PDB file of C-alpha atoms in Angstrom:
ATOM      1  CA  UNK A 748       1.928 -18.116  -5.519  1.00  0.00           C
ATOM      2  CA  UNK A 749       3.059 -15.658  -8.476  1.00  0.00           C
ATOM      3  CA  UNK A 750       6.017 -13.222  -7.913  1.00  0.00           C
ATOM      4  CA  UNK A 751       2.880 -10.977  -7.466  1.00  0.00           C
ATOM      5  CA  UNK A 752       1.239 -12.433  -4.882  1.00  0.00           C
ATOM      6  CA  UNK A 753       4.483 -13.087  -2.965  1.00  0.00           C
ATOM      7  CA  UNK A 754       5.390  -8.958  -2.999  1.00  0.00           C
ATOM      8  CA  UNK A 755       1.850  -7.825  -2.479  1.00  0.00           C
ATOM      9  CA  UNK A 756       2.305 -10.294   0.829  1.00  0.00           C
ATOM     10  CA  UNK A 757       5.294  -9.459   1.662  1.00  0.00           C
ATOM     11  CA  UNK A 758       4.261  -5.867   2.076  1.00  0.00           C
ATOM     12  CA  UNK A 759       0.743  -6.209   3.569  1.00  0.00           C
ATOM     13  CA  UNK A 760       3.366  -8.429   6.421  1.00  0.00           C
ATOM     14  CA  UNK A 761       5.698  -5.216   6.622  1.00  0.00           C
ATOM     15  CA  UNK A 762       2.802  -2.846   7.194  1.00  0.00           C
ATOM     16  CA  UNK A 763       0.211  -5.227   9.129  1.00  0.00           C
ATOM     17  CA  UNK A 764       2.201  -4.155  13.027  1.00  0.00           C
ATOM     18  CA  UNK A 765       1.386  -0.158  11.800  1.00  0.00           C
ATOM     19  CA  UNK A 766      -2.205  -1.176  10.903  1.00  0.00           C
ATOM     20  CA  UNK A 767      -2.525  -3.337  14.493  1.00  0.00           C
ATOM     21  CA  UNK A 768      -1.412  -0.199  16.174  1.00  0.00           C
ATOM     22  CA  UNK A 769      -3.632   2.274  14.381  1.00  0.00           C
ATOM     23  CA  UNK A 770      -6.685  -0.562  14.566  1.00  0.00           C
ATOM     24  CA  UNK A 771      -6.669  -0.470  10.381  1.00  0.00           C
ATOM     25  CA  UNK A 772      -8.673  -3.394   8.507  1.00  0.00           C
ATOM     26  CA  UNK A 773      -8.190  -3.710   4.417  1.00  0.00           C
ATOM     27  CA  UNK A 774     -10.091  -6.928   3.952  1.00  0.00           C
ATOM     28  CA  UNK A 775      -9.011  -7.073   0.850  1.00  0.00           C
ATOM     29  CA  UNK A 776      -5.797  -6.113  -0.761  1.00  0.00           C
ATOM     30  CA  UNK A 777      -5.501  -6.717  -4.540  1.00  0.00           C
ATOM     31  CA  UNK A 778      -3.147  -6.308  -7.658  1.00  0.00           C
ATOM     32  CA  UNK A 779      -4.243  -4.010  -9.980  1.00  0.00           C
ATOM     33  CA  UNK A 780      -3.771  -3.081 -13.189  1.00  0.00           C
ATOM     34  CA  UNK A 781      -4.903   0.017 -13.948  1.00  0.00           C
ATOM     35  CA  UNK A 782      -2.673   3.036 -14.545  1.00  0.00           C
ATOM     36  CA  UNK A 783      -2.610   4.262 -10.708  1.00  0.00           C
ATOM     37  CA  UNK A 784      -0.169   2.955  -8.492  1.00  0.00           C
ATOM     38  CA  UNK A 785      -2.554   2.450  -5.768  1.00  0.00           C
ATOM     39  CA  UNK A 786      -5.943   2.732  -5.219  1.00  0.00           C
ATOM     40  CA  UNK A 787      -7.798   2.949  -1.550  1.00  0.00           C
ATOM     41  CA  UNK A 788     -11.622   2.387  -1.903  1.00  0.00           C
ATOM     42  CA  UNK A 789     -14.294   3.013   1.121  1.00  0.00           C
ATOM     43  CA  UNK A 790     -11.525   4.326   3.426  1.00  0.00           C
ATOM     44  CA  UNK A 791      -9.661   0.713   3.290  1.00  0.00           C
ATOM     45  CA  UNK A 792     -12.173  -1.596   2.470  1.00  0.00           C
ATOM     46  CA  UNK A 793     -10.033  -2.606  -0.775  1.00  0.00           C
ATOM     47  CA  UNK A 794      -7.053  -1.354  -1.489  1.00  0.00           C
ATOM     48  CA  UNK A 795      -5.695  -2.182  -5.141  1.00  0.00           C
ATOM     49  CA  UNK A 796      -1.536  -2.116  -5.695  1.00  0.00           C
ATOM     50  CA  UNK A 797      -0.125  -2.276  -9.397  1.00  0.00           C
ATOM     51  CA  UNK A 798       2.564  -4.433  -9.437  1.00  0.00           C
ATOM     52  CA  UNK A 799       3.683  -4.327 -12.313  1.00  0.00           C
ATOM     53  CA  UNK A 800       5.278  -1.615 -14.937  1.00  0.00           C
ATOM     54  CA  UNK A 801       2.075  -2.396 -17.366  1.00  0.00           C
ATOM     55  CA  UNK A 802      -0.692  -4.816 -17.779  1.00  0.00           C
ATOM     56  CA  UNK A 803       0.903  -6.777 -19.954  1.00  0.00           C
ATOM     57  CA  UNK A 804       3.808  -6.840 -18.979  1.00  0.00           C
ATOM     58  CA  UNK A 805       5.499  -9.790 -16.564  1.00  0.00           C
ATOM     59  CA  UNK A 806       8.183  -7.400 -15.054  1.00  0.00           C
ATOM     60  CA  UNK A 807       7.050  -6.292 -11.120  1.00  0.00           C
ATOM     61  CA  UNK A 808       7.957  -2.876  -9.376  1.00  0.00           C
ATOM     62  CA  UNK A 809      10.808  -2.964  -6.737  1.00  0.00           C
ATOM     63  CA  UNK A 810       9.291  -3.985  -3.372  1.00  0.00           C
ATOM     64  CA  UNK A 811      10.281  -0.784  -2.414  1.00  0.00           C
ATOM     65  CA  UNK A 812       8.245   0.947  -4.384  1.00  0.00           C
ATOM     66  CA  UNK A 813       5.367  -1.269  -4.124  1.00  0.00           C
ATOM     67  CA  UNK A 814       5.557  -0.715  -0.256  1.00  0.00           C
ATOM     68  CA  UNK A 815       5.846   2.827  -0.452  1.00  0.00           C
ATOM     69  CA  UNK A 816       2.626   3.206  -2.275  1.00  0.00           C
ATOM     70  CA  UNK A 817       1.000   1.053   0.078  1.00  0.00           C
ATOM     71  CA  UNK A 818       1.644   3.362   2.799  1.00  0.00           C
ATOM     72  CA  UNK A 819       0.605   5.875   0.392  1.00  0.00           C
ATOM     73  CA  UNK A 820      -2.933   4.204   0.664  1.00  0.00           C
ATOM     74  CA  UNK A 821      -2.594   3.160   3.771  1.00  0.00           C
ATOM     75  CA  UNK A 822      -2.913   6.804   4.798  1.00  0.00           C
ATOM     76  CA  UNK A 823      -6.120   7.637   2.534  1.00  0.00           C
ATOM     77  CA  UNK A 824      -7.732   5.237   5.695  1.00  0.00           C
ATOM     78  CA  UNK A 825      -7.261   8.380   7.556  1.00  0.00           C
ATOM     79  CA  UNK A 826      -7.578  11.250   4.760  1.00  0.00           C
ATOM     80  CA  UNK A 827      -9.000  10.541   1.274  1.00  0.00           C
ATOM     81  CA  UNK A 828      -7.475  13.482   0.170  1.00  0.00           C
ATOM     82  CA  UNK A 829      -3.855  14.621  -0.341  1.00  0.00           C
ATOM     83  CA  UNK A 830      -3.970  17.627   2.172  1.00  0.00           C
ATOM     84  CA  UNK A 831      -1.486  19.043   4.346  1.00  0.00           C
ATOM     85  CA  UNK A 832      -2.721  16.080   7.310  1.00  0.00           C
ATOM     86  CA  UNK A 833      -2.404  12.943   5.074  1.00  0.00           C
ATOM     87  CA  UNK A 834       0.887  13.629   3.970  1.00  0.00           C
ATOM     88  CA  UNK A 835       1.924  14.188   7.647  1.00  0.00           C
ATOM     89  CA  UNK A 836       0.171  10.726   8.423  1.00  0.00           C
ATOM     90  CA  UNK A 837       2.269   9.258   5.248  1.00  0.00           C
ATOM     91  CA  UNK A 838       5.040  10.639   6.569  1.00  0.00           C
ATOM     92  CA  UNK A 839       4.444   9.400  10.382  1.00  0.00           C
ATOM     93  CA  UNK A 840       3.606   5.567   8.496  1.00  0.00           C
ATOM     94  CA  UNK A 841       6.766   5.832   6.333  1.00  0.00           C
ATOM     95  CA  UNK A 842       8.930   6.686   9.220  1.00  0.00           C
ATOM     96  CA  UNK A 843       7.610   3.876  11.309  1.00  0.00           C
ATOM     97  CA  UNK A 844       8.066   1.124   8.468  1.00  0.00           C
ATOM     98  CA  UNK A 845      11.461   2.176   8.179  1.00  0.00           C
ATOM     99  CA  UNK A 846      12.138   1.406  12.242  1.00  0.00           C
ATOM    100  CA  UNK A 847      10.569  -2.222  11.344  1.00  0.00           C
ATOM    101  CA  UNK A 848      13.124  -2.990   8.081  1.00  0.00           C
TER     102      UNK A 848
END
């Protein structure tokens, strides 16, 4: 596996007990390389990560930073947009992550 696919895993493992708990699917969870950070489509059905600081470029984004934005679209499952409630539930996911590090 690339450097990649080893951090994208790593941080679907890290988040996977919060999406047990909440009874979250994301069948499929995928690099991206757009200019977003993160992309959730369908409410979770894919959720796209960019791991890296450009397309062409080999260098990937701390895992910390890579897991925060998961979270990030982790709670569009819940709220597509970015009101008042889905930062509370980013907030409530980000809180618990940090109890499991």
């Amino acid at each position: 596996a690339s450097e990649g696919q080893r951090l994208l895993q790593r941080a679907a493992d890290q988040v996977q007990p919060l999406m047990i708990k909440r009874g979250w699917r994301v069948p499929l969870l995928r690099e991206s390389i757009s200019g977003a950070w993160g992309y959730n489509y369908n409410y979770g059905a894919t959720i796209w990560i960019r791991l890296r600081h450009s397309a062409t470029s080999g260098i990937t984004r701390p895992y910390r930073s890579v897991l925060r934005t998961l979270l990030h679209e982790l709670a569009h499952i819940r709220y597509m947009d970015h009101s008042k409630a889905f930062y509370a539930v980013q907030q409530e996911l980000s809180s618990e992550c940090e109890e499991l590090i």
